[in-house]
Amino acid sequence: MDTNGWARRTIPTLFERSRSGANDGSHVPPADGPAPAALLGDDADLLADAPPPLPEVGEAEVVRHYTHLAARNMSVDANFYPLGSCTMKYNPRINEWAASRDGLAALHPLAPAATAQGALRLLHELETYLARIAGLDAVTLTPAAGAHGELTALKVITAYYHSRGEGRSKVLTPDSAHGTNPASCTVCGRLAVPIASRGDGRIDLDDLRAKLDDQTAALMITNPNTLGLFETDIADAAELVHAAGAQLYLDGANMNAILGITRPGDFGVDAMHFNLHKTFSTPHGGGGPGAGPVAVASHLEPFLPTPRVVHREGAYRLLWEAPQSIGPMRSFAGQFAVCVRAWCYIRALGGEGLRRASETAVLAANYLAAKLKTVLPLPHDERCMHEFVLTASRRGASDRGLAGRIAKRLLDYGFHAPTVYFPLIVEEALMIEPTETESLATLDAFVAAMREIVAALDEDPHALDDAPRARSVARVDETAAARQPVLRWRPRM
Ligand SMILES: *Cc1c(COP(=O)(O)O)cnc(C)c1O
């Protein structure tokens, strides 16, 4: 991608490139509506006295400017992106095409149902597909991300218990959980209680048994878990949770490993969220966009947020009134464009295709794990699911910070860094998720890079101190970035 070295060159801002007269606007047709002053009427004095100080640059310069800036970024389109847990797979372009059709992209969220039957049908069908994949009874598409799905489901569970006159303020989460799990509990006013992991990385049933009581609302579990291991005791855990009158909640961020192979409803889950942007193709990163639909068993359905998408008397519509609902969790019916992409992805692959995607993701992860465990230790050395966690800590204290430095050197090789320092239960963790969309050649190139990096390190413990060398930004001072953030940038004019 970066054949001209744009990753390293200083790129002047458009303001710095501005030349008076470079763009006289002659290729833009004159506006044919009323003059701004006429539109403003009595408020015409609000008009600025002079045009805004925009840079004057030609169209080709603008295009090249942004293309060069884009070349400085790591992206799924340009680089292998083995960011564990995030499922950064290649996103088929046809989904982008579909999501940008005028009839879908330009549809007003308040359009009368009669004029939006196709869009409502798409949402309704997507709910049906996700319910089937989950092995559960009902789905809401409204949550805007995985974490928002967790919060939505916790509110649903809380409302369910309130309807039965029960308080139940505790939510149990394994110590390998994603940070959003305890955070969502806190935002929902529940108390997050950690459950220990056993030596083999699975939930400790004895600790679960000890902490379950009549104040427990749910066990919030990720399966496959954040070590990339299937929770082999999940059925027993479900039985314990249900015997205590609590709910089993699944963080479904790792569904990429089990689509069509097992259904959460079959292993005892009462409620779960999907991350559409991870499992069902939407380019994501840098904070969005995403969607975190929640699937529930029938006893929780009455409490799902509004609006619900319903199909009655041959027509689709949004239902805003539901007596026991927790109410809206956001504006309108959800992240519509993300839902369109997920619908397309599911329709294009079909049941067989989804299963094959998961099988391929698991195969790719096991291939990489088998190769890379000869480079760095694999603490939980067994058949993994769609991801696995290496440790850069071979010598204890003197290896502190090594996972971060290896990650930064990988950038010099043109690979995005894996997830580092998560899950917290593995020291110097490097969490690697190849996904199903990478070729064998790419996986082999990644192994070769890792081998070279670790060999260089073994020769010279300071070999990675200057990483990354080949990117636009060298090693950043993360402490200063956190303590003295620069939140405002002014153009030099
Ligand atoms: C990504 C992720 C989340 C949070 O999802 P967002 O969509 O980023 O809010 C929660 N749990 C796990 C295991 C994840 O990987």
Short mmCIF file of C-alpha atoms and ligand atoms in Angstrom, two decimals:
data_model
loop_
_atom_site.label_atom_id
_atom_site.label_comp_id
_atom_site.label_asym_id
_atom_site.label_seq_id
_atom_site.Cartn_x
_atom_site.Cartn_y
_atom_site.Cartn_z
CA MET A 1 0.00 0.00 0.00
CA ASP A 2 2.58 2.51 1.13
CA THR A 3 4.81 2.28 -1.91
CA ASN A 4 5.83 5.96 -1.85
CA GLY A 5 6.72 6.12 1.79
CA TRP A 6 3.69 8.18 2.77
CA ALA A 7 3.64 6.45 6.14
CA ARG A 8 6.82 8.30 7.07
CA ARG A 9 6.68 11.60 5.19
CA THR A 10 5.45 14.77 6.76
CA ILE A 11 2.22 15.69 5.04
CA PRO A 12 1.42 19.41 5.04
CA THR A 13 -2.08 20.36 6.09
CA LEU A 14 -4.52 21.70 3.52
CA PHE A 15 -4.16 25.09 5.19
CA GLU A 16 -0.42 24.98 4.61
CA ARG A 17 -0.97 24.04 0.97
CA SER A 18 -3.49 26.80 0.39
CA ARG A 19 -2.67 29.18 -2.48
CA SER A 20 -4.82 32.17 -3.14
CA GLY A 21 -6.76 31.64 -6.36
CA ALA A 22 -6.01 27.89 -6.56
CA ASN A 23 -9.71 27.21 -6.56
CA ASP A 24 -11.87 30.01 -7.89
CA GLY A 25 -14.97 27.83 -7.69
CA SER A 26 -15.47 28.11 -11.47
CA HIS A 27 -16.19 24.37 -11.80
CA VAL A 28 -19.00 24.57 -9.26
CA PRO A 29 -22.29 25.69 -10.79
CA PRO A 30 -23.80 28.82 -9.16
CA ALA A 31 -26.45 28.18 -6.54
CA ASP A 32 -29.90 28.62 -8.04
CA GLY A 33 -31.91 29.12 -4.83
CA PRO A 34 -32.65 32.35 -3.01
CA ALA A 35 -29.68 34.35 -1.70
CA PRO A 36 -28.76 33.57 1.95
CA ALA A 37 -29.76 37.09 3.10
CA ALA A 38 -33.22 36.62 1.59
CA LEU A 39 -33.61 33.25 3.36
CA LEU A 40 -32.65 34.74 6.73
CA GLY A 41 -35.01 37.73 6.42
CA ASP A 42 -34.95 39.73 9.64
CA ASP A 43 -31.97 37.72 10.85
CA ALA A 44 -29.79 38.70 7.88
CA ASP A 45 -27.39 40.44 10.25
CA LEU A 46 -26.37 36.97 11.46
CA LEU A 47 -24.52 36.46 8.18
CA ALA A 48 -20.73 36.51 8.48
CA ASP A 49 -19.02 39.59 7.07
CA ALA A 50 -16.45 37.57 5.19
CA PRO A 51 -16.28 34.01 3.83
CA PRO A 52 -14.73 31.49 6.25
CA PRO A 53 -10.94 31.15 5.95
CA LEU A 54 -11.05 27.84 4.09
CA PRO A 55 -7.92 26.63 2.36
CA GLU A 56 -7.79 27.17 -1.40
CA VAL A 57 -6.61 24.00 -3.08
CA GLY A 58 -7.42 22.22 -6.33
CA GLU A 59 -9.56 19.10 -6.43
CA ALA A 60 -6.65 16.79 -7.31
CA GLU A 61 -4.68 18.13 -4.36
CA VAL A 62 -7.57 17.41 -2.00
CA VAL A 63 -7.93 13.85 -3.28
CA ARG A 64 -4.19 13.20 -2.98
CA HIS A 65 -4.03 14.80 0.44
CA TYR A 66 -6.61 12.42 1.87
CA THR A 67 -5.23 9.43 -0.01
CA HIS A 68 -1.77 10.10 1.45
CA LEU A 69 -3.24 10.51 4.92
CA ALA A 70 -5.10 7.21 4.52
CA ALA A 71 -1.82 5.51 3.54
CA ARG A 72 -0.42 6.43 6.96
CA ASN A 73 -3.07 4.37 8.72
CA MET A 74 -3.15 0.70 9.41
CA SER A 75 -6.44 -0.70 8.16
CA VAL A 76 -8.14 -4.00 7.45
CA ASP A 77 -8.02 -3.13 3.75
CA ALA A 78 -4.26 -2.63 3.78
CA ASN A 79 -2.91 -4.80 6.59
CA PHE A 80 -3.39 -8.04 8.50
CA TYR A 81 -5.10 -7.01 11.73
CA PRO A 82 -4.89 -9.85 14.26
CA LEU A 83 -6.53 -7.84 17.03
CA GLY A 84 -7.81 -10.50 19.42
CA SER A 85 -11.43 -10.24 20.57
CA CYS A 86 -12.15 -7.48 18.02
CA THR A 87 -12.64 -9.79 15.01
CA MET A 88 -11.19 -7.45 12.41
CA LYS A 89 -12.13 -9.46 9.36
CA TYR A 90 -12.30 -8.34 5.78
CA ASN A 91 -15.69 -6.80 5.05
CA PRO A 92 -17.18 -7.75 1.69
CA ARG A 93 -17.74 -4.63 -0.44
CA ILE A 94 -21.17 -5.80 -1.51
CA ASN A 95 -22.43 -5.05 2.01
CA GLU A 96 -21.19 -1.47 1.69
CA TRP A 97 -22.93 -1.21 -1.66
CA ALA A 98 -26.19 -2.40 -0.15
CA ALA A 99 -26.00 -0.14 2.89
CA SER A 100 -25.44 2.90 0.69
CA ARG A 101 -28.48 2.36 -1.59
CA ASP A 102 -30.56 5.54 -1.59
CA GLY A 103 -33.72 3.75 -0.48
CA LEU A 104 -31.95 2.55 2.66
CA ALA A 105 -29.30 5.18 3.39
CA ALA A 106 -31.58 8.18 2.79
CA LEU A 107 -34.61 6.76 4.56
CA HIS A 108 -35.79 9.13 7.29
CA PRO A 109 -36.09 7.43 10.69
CA LEU A 110 -39.52 9.01 11.15
CA ALA A 111 -40.80 7.92 7.73
CA PRO A 112 -44.32 6.49 8.02
CA ALA A 113 -44.28 2.70 8.24
CA ALA A 114 -46.25 2.44 5.02
CA THR A 115 -43.34 4.01 3.11
CA ALA A 116 -40.66 1.95 4.86
CA GLN A 117 -41.98 -1.60 4.56
CA GLY A 118 -38.78 -2.93 2.95
CA ALA A 119 -36.54 -1.50 5.67
CA LEU A 120 -38.81 -2.75 8.46
CA ARG A 121 -38.97 -6.17 6.86
CA LEU A 122 -35.17 -6.24 6.72
CA LEU A 123 -35.00 -5.46 10.46
CA HIS A 124 -37.65 -8.06 11.24
CA GLU A 125 -35.85 -10.71 9.21
CA LEU A 126 -32.51 -9.86 10.82
CA GLU A 127 -34.11 -10.32 14.26
CA THR A 128 -35.37 -13.72 13.12
CA TYR A 129 -31.96 -14.78 11.81
CA LEU A 130 -30.18 -13.71 14.98
CA ALA A 131 -32.75 -15.47 17.18
CA ARG A 132 -32.19 -18.64 15.17
CA ILE A 133 -28.38 -18.35 15.41
CA ALA A 134 -28.68 -17.73 19.18
CA GLY A 135 -31.21 -20.51 19.75
CA LEU A 136 -33.32 -17.94 21.63
CA ASP A 137 -36.82 -16.53 21.20
CA ALA A 138 -36.70 -12.76 20.63
CA VAL A 139 -34.23 -10.07 19.57
CA THR A 140 -33.91 -6.31 19.85
CA LEU A 141 -31.65 -4.59 17.34
CA THR A 142 -31.58 -1.23 19.09
CA PRO A 143 -28.34 -1.33 21.17
CA ALA A 144 -25.57 0.65 19.51
CA ALA A 145 -22.60 -1.55 20.48
CA GLY A 146 -21.64 -4.62 22.46
CA ALA A 147 -21.28 -2.71 25.71
CA HIS A 148 -24.64 -1.03 25.09
CA GLY A 149 -26.13 -4.50 24.52
CA GLU A 150 -24.76 -5.62 27.89
CA LEU A 151 -26.37 -2.63 29.58
CA THR A 152 -29.65 -3.23 27.75
CA ALA A 153 -29.75 -6.88 28.78
CA LEU A 154 -28.89 -6.06 32.40
CA LYS A 155 -31.74 -3.55 32.46
CA VAL A 156 -34.05 -6.19 30.98
CA ILE A 157 -32.98 -8.71 33.63
CA THR A 158 -33.39 -6.10 36.39
CA ALA A 159 -36.91 -5.27 35.13
CA TYR A 160 -37.74 -8.99 35.03
CA TYR A 161 -36.78 -9.40 38.70
CA HIS A 162 -38.56 -6.20 39.71
CA SER A 163 -41.72 -7.54 38.09
CA ARG A 164 -41.40 -10.52 40.44
CA GLY A 165 -40.69 -8.33 43.45
CA GLU A 166 -37.04 -9.40 43.63
CA GLY A 167 -34.07 -7.05 44.02
CA ARG A 168 -31.12 -9.24 43.02
CA SER A 169 -28.29 -6.72 42.85
CA LYS A 170 -25.27 -8.93 42.12
CA VAL A 171 -23.84 -9.98 38.75
CA LEU A 172 -21.02 -12.53 38.66
CA THR A 173 -18.31 -12.17 35.98
CA PRO A 174 -15.19 -14.32 35.48
CA ASP A 175 -11.86 -12.55 36.09
CA SER A 176 -11.01 -13.07 32.40
CA ALA A 177 -13.98 -10.89 31.36
CA HIS A 178 -13.77 -7.94 29.01
CA GLY A 179 -13.70 -4.64 30.92
CA THR A 180 -17.10 -3.67 29.58
CA ASN A 181 -18.74 -6.50 31.60
CA PRO A 182 -18.11 -5.09 35.09
CA ALA A 183 -18.50 -1.55 33.72
CA SER A 184 -21.98 -2.34 32.37
CA CYS A 185 -22.93 -3.84 35.73
CA THR A 186 -21.89 -0.66 37.49
CA VAL A 187 -23.71 1.61 35.02
CA CYS A 188 -26.82 -0.52 35.58
CA GLY A 189 -26.50 -0.13 39.35
CA ARG A 190 -25.58 -3.82 39.84
CA LEU A 191 -22.61 -5.02 41.83
CA ALA A 192 -20.05 -6.89 39.71
CA VAL A 193 -18.53 -9.82 41.62
CA PRO A 194 -15.49 -11.52 40.04
CA ILE A 195 -15.32 -15.31 39.73
CA ALA A 196 -11.89 -16.94 39.65
CA SER A 197 -10.56 -18.82 36.64
CA ARG A 198 -9.04 -22.27 37.13
CA GLY A 199 -5.52 -23.14 36.02
CA ASP A 200 -6.91 -24.36 32.69
CA GLY A 201 -8.45 -20.94 31.98
CA ARG A 202 -12.06 -21.99 32.57
CA ILE A 203 -14.49 -20.69 35.14
CA ASP A 204 -14.02 -22.20 38.60
CA LEU A 205 -17.32 -23.92 39.42
CA ASP A 206 -16.49 -24.09 43.13
CA ASP A 207 -15.99 -20.33 43.25
CA LEU A 208 -19.22 -19.90 41.26
CA ARG A 209 -21.08 -22.14 43.71
CA ALA A 210 -19.68 -20.17 46.64
CA LYS A 211 -20.74 -16.79 45.25
CA LEU A 212 -24.20 -17.65 43.86
CA ASP A 213 -27.02 -16.67 46.21
CA ASP A 214 -30.57 -15.32 46.22
CA GLN A 215 -29.19 -11.82 45.50
CA THR A 216 -27.50 -12.94 42.26
CA ALA A 217 -29.21 -11.65 39.12
CA ALA A 218 -26.92 -13.25 36.56
CA LEU A 219 -23.69 -14.91 35.62
CA MET A 220 -22.21 -12.90 32.76
CA ILE A 221 -19.89 -15.19 30.83
CA THR A 222 -18.00 -15.03 27.55
CA ASN A 223 -17.94 -18.28 25.59
CA PRO A 224 -15.58 -19.03 23.95
CA ASN A 225 -13.83 -17.04 26.66
CA THR A 226 -11.22 -14.34 26.20
CA LEU A 227 -8.42 -16.94 26.19
CA GLY A 228 -10.05 -18.42 23.10
CA LEU A 229 -11.14 -21.53 25.04
CA PHE A 230 -14.58 -23.08 25.06
CA GLU A 231 -16.06 -23.17 28.56
CA THR A 232 -16.38 -26.94 28.77
CA ASP A 233 -18.40 -26.76 32.01
CA ILE A 234 -20.92 -24.31 30.62
CA ALA A 235 -23.85 -26.73 31.00
CA ASP A 236 -22.99 -27.32 34.67
CA ALA A 237 -22.55 -23.59 35.22
CA ALA A 238 -25.98 -23.00 33.65
CA GLU A 239 -27.55 -25.58 35.96
CA LEU A 240 -26.01 -23.95 39.06
CA VAL A 241 -27.09 -20.48 37.93
CA HIS A 242 -30.67 -21.59 37.21
CA ALA A 243 -30.90 -23.53 40.46
CA ALA A 244 -30.11 -20.23 42.24
CA GLY A 245 -32.95 -18.58 40.32
CA ALA A 246 -30.50 -16.40 38.32
CA GLN A 247 -30.01 -15.78 34.61
CA LEU A 248 -27.15 -16.93 32.39
CA TYR A 249 -25.95 -14.00 30.28
CA LEU A 250 -23.59 -14.54 27.36
CA ASP A 251 -21.19 -11.89 26.13
CA GLY A 252 -21.44 -12.94 22.48
CA ALA A 253 -18.46 -11.00 21.18
CA ASN A 254 -16.81 -14.30 20.30
CA MET A 255 -19.68 -15.75 18.24
CA ASN A 256 -17.31 -15.75 15.25
CA ALA A 257 -16.01 -19.09 16.59
CA ILE A 258 -19.28 -20.97 16.96
CA LEU A 259 -21.77 -19.84 14.29
CA GLY A 260 -23.87 -22.82 13.26
CA ILE A 261 -21.82 -25.16 15.46
CA THR A 262 -23.55 -24.60 18.77
CA ARG A 263 -26.32 -22.25 19.89
CA PRO A 264 -26.10 -20.32 23.17
CA GLY A 265 -29.75 -21.19 23.88
CA ASP A 266 -28.75 -24.86 23.78
CA PHE A 267 -26.08 -24.42 26.44
CA GLY A 268 -28.45 -22.69 28.83
CA VAL A 269 -28.12 -19.01 27.96
CA ASP A 270 -31.14 -16.81 28.83
CA ALA A 271 -29.87 -13.59 27.24
CA MET A 272 -26.91 -12.54 25.10
CA HIS A 273 -25.62 -9.77 22.89
CA PHE A 274 -24.12 -9.98 19.44
CA ASN A 275 -21.50 -7.58 18.12
CA LEU A 276 -22.74 -7.20 14.56
CA HIS A 277 -19.62 -5.18 13.70
CA LYS A 278 -17.39 -8.07 14.76
CA THR A 279 -19.22 -11.19 13.71
CA PHE A 280 -21.37 -10.02 10.80
CA SER A 281 -19.14 -7.61 8.90
CA THR A 282 -19.05 -3.88 9.40
CA PRO A 283 -15.78 -1.98 9.16
CA HIS A 284 -15.15 -0.82 12.72
CA GLY A 285 -12.45 0.68 14.86
CA GLY A 286 -11.67 4.06 16.31
CA GLY A 287 -14.96 3.93 18.17
CA GLY A 288 -17.54 2.84 15.66
CA PRO A 289 -19.88 2.21 14.05
CA GLY A 290 -21.38 -0.87 15.59
CA ALA A 291 -24.52 -2.58 16.81
CA GLY A 292 -25.10 -4.87 19.77
CA PRO A 293 -28.43 -6.67 19.32
CA VAL A 294 -29.69 -8.57 22.34
CA ALA A 295 -31.37 -11.98 22.09
CA VAL A 296 -33.44 -13.33 24.97
CA ALA A 297 -35.49 -16.35 26.01
CA SER A 298 -39.26 -15.86 26.04
CA HIS A 299 -39.54 -15.04 29.76
CA LEU A 300 -37.45 -11.90 29.19
CA GLU A 301 -39.10 -10.78 25.95
CA PRO A 302 -41.78 -8.50 27.50
CA PHE A 303 -39.01 -6.33 28.96
CA LEU A 304 -37.06 -5.69 25.73
CA PRO A 305 -36.59 -2.03 24.79
CA THR A 306 -38.89 -0.16 22.42
CA PRO A 307 -39.39 0.22 19.59
CA ARG A 308 -40.13 -3.42 18.72
CA VAL A 309 -40.41 -4.32 15.05
CA VAL A 310 -43.68 -6.17 14.58
CA HIS A 311 -45.36 -7.89 11.66
CA ARG A 312 -49.12 -7.84 12.01
CA GLU A 313 -51.94 -8.16 9.51
CA GLY A 314 -49.50 -8.36 6.62
CA ALA A 315 -47.62 -5.15 7.46
CA TYR A 316 -44.48 -4.23 9.37
CA ARG A 317 -44.37 -1.41 11.88
CA LEU A 318 -42.54 -0.11 14.93
CA LEU A 319 -44.33 -0.68 18.22
CA TRP A 320 -43.51 2.05 20.76
CA GLU A 321 -45.91 0.96 23.51
CA ALA A 322 -45.15 -2.22 25.44
CA PRO A 323 -46.37 -2.24 29.05
CA GLN A 324 -43.39 -4.00 30.65
CA SER A 325 -40.66 -2.70 28.32
CA ILE A 326 -37.62 -0.91 29.74
CA GLY A 327 -38.35 1.78 27.09
CA PRO A 328 -36.04 3.16 24.40
CA MET A 329 -32.28 2.68 24.83
CA ARG A 330 -31.44 5.17 22.07
CA SER A 331 -33.09 7.14 19.28
CA PHE A 332 -35.11 5.24 16.70
CA ALA A 333 -34.81 1.57 15.78
CA GLY A 334 -31.05 0.93 15.85
CA GLN A 335 -27.87 1.41 13.82
CA PHE A 336 -29.67 0.80 10.59
CA ALA A 337 -26.73 0.69 8.15
CA VAL A 338 -24.92 -1.83 10.37
CA CYS A 339 -28.08 -3.96 10.37
CA VAL A 340 -28.25 -3.80 6.57
CA ARG A 341 -24.67 -5.07 6.30
CA ALA A 342 -25.38 -7.90 8.77
CA TRP A 343 -28.54 -8.89 6.89
CA CYS A 344 -26.57 -9.01 3.61
CA TYR A 345 -23.74 -10.97 5.20
CA ILE A 346 -26.07 -13.58 6.66
CA ARG A 347 -28.10 -13.85 3.45
CA ALA A 348 -24.98 -14.12 1.29
CA LEU A 349 -23.36 -16.84 3.40
CA GLY A 350 -26.44 -18.76 4.48
CA GLY A 351 -26.39 -21.27 7.33
CA GLU A 352 -23.73 -23.45 5.70
CA GLY A 353 -21.55 -20.45 4.89
CA LEU A 354 -21.72 -19.07 8.42
CA ARG A 355 -20.67 -22.41 9.81
CA ARG A 356 -17.80 -22.61 7.33
CA ALA A 357 -16.70 -19.09 8.31
CA SER A 358 -16.46 -20.18 11.95
CA GLU A 359 -14.70 -23.43 11.10
CA THR A 360 -12.17 -21.55 8.99
CA ALA A 361 -11.60 -18.94 11.73
CA VAL A 362 -10.92 -21.74 14.22
CA LEU A 363 -8.62 -23.55 11.78
CA ALA A 364 -6.63 -20.36 11.09
CA ALA A 365 -6.23 -19.68 14.83
CA ASN A 366 -5.06 -23.21 15.54
CA TYR A 367 -2.59 -23.05 12.65
CA LEU A 368 -1.11 -19.82 13.97
CA ALA A 369 -1.07 -21.09 17.56
CA ALA A 370 0.79 -24.26 16.54
CA LYS A 371 3.43 -22.22 14.68
CA LEU A 372 3.78 -19.39 17.17
CA LYS A 373 4.08 -21.51 20.29
CA THR A 374 7.58 -22.34 19.05
CA VAL A 375 8.32 -18.59 19.14
CA LEU A 376 6.73 -17.51 22.43
CA PRO A 377 5.08 -19.52 25.22
CA LEU A 378 1.38 -20.41 24.84
CA PRO A 379 0.26 -20.68 28.49
CA HIS A 380 -2.99 -22.50 27.69
CA ASP A 381 -1.60 -24.93 25.17
CA GLU A 382 -4.57 -26.84 23.81
CA ARG A 383 -6.96 -26.76 20.88
CA CYS A 384 -8.20 -23.16 20.74
CA MET A 385 -11.27 -21.62 19.21
CA HIS A 386 -10.95 -18.46 17.04
CA GLU A 387 -8.14 -16.85 19.06
CA PHE A 388 -5.34 -17.64 21.47
CA VAL A 389 -3.14 -15.80 23.94
CA LEU A 390 0.67 -15.91 23.93
CA THR A 391 2.82 -14.46 26.68
CA ALA A 392 5.92 -12.35 26.05
CA SER A 393 7.00 -13.03 29.61
CA ARG A 394 9.67 -15.74 29.59
CA ARG A 395 11.99 -14.40 32.24
CA GLY A 396 9.57 -12.68 34.63
CA ALA A 397 10.17 -9.09 35.75
CA SER A 398 12.86 -8.28 33.16
CA ASP A 399 10.32 -8.93 30.40
CA ARG A 400 7.90 -6.28 31.60
CA GLY A 401 6.66 -4.15 28.72
CA LEU A 402 7.81 -6.64 26.11
CA ALA A 403 4.33 -7.43 24.71
CA GLY A 404 3.92 -3.74 23.90
CA ARG A 405 7.33 -3.52 22.24
CA ILE A 406 6.76 -6.64 20.12
CA ALA A 407 3.41 -5.18 19.09
CA LYS A 408 5.07 -1.95 18.02
CA ARG A 409 7.77 -3.70 15.99
CA LEU A 410 5.06 -5.65 14.16
CA LEU A 411 3.86 -2.29 12.79
CA ASP A 412 7.24 -1.94 11.05
CA TYR A 413 6.54 -5.25 9.29
CA GLY A 414 3.17 -3.96 8.07
CA PHE A 415 1.08 -5.95 10.55
CA HIS A 416 -1.35 -4.31 12.93
CA ALA A 417 -0.55 -5.17 16.53
CA PRO A 418 -2.44 -7.96 18.29
CA THR A 419 -4.45 -7.05 21.38
CA VAL A 420 -1.97 -6.67 24.24
CA TYR A 421 -2.27 -6.87 28.03
CA PHE A 422 -5.71 -8.48 27.80
CA PRO A 423 -7.02 -10.75 29.22
CA LEU A 424 -5.60 -9.58 32.52
CA ILE A 425 -5.02 -13.13 33.78
CA VAL A 426 -2.08 -13.67 31.38
CA GLU A 427 1.10 -11.66 31.97
CA GLU A 428 2.44 -9.74 28.97
CA ALA A 429 -0.47 -11.07 26.94
CA LEU A 430 -0.50 -11.04 23.12
CA MET A 431 -4.02 -12.00 22.06
CA ILE A 432 -4.13 -13.08 18.43
CA GLU A 433 -7.22 -13.54 16.27
CA PRO A 434 -6.54 -14.18 12.58
CA THR A 435 -10.23 -14.52 11.49
CA GLU A 436 -11.37 -16.62 8.54
CA THR A 437 -10.50 -14.03 5.89
CA GLU A 438 -6.69 -14.31 5.82
CA SER A 439 -4.74 -16.41 3.33
CA LEU A 440 -2.22 -19.06 4.34
CA ALA A 441 0.51 -16.84 2.83
CA THR A 442 -0.46 -13.96 5.16
CA LEU A 443 -0.50 -16.23 8.20
CA ASP A 444 2.95 -17.57 7.27
CA ALA A 445 4.31 -14.05 6.75
CA PHE A 446 3.04 -13.09 10.20
CA VAL A 447 4.74 -16.12 11.76
CA ALA A 448 8.00 -15.20 9.99
CA ALA A 449 7.79 -11.64 11.29
CA MET A 450 7.16 -12.79 14.86
CA ARG A 451 10.08 -15.21 14.61
CA GLU A 452 12.42 -12.49 13.34
CA ILE A 453 11.32 -10.03 16.02
CA VAL A 454 11.84 -12.47 18.88
CA ALA A 455 15.19 -13.63 17.42
CA ALA A 456 16.38 -10.02 17.27
CA LEU A 457 15.32 -9.57 20.86
CA ASP A 458 17.19 -12.68 21.97
CA GLU A 459 20.33 -11.30 20.36
CA ASP A 460 19.94 -7.80 21.82
CA PRO A 461 17.49 -7.02 24.63
CA HIS A 462 17.27 -3.42 23.34
CA ALA A 463 16.44 -4.45 19.77
CA LEU A 464 12.86 -3.23 20.04
CA ASP A 465 13.47 -0.04 21.96
CA ASP A 466 13.10 2.16 18.87
CA ALA A 467 9.97 0.42 17.52
CA PRO A 468 8.13 1.48 15.50
CA ARG A 469 10.69 2.94 13.10
CA ALA A 470 8.80 2.91 9.83
CA ARG A 471 5.51 4.57 10.77
CA SER A 472 4.46 8.21 10.71
CA VAL A 473 4.47 8.38 14.48
CA ALA A 474 7.32 6.84 16.46
CA ARG A 475 7.00 5.58 20.04
CA VAL A 476 4.48 7.81 21.75
CA ASP A 477 4.76 8.79 25.39
CA GLU A 478 1.66 7.05 26.68
CA THR A 479 2.02 8.44 30.18
CA ALA A 480 2.20 12.03 28.94
CA ALA A 481 -0.70 11.33 26.56
CA ALA A 482 -2.85 10.28 29.52
CA ARG A 483 -1.67 13.00 31.92
CA GLN A 484 -1.43 15.98 29.55
CA PRO A 485 -3.83 15.25 26.71
CA VAL A 486 -3.80 17.76 23.85
CA LEU A 487 -7.43 18.03 22.91
CA ARG A 488 -7.32 21.09 20.71
CA TRP A 489 -5.47 21.63 17.48
CA ARG A 490 -5.26 24.93 15.67
CA PRO A 491 -4.27 25.20 12.05
CA ARG A 492 -1.09 27.16 11.36
CA MET A 493 -2.26 29.87 8.97
C1 LIG B 1 -15.59 -6.07 21.88
C2 LIG B 1 -16.02 -6.75 23.10
C3 LIG B 1 -16.98 -6.19 23.96
C4 LIG B 1 -17.53 -4.79 23.78
O1 LIG B 1 -18.14 -4.59 22.55
P1 LIG B 1 -18.23 -3.13 21.89
O2 LIG B 1 -19.03 -3.35 20.68
O3 LIG B 1 -16.83 -2.69 21.64
O4 LIG B 1 -18.91 -2.25 22.89
C5 LIG B 1 -17.39 -6.93 25.04
N1 LIG B 1 -16.85 -8.14 25.30
C6 LIG B 1 -15.93 -8.71 24.52
C7 LIG B 1 -15.39 -10.08 24.87
C8 LIG B 1 -15.46 -8.03 23.40
O5 LIG B 1 -14.52 -8.58 22.61
#
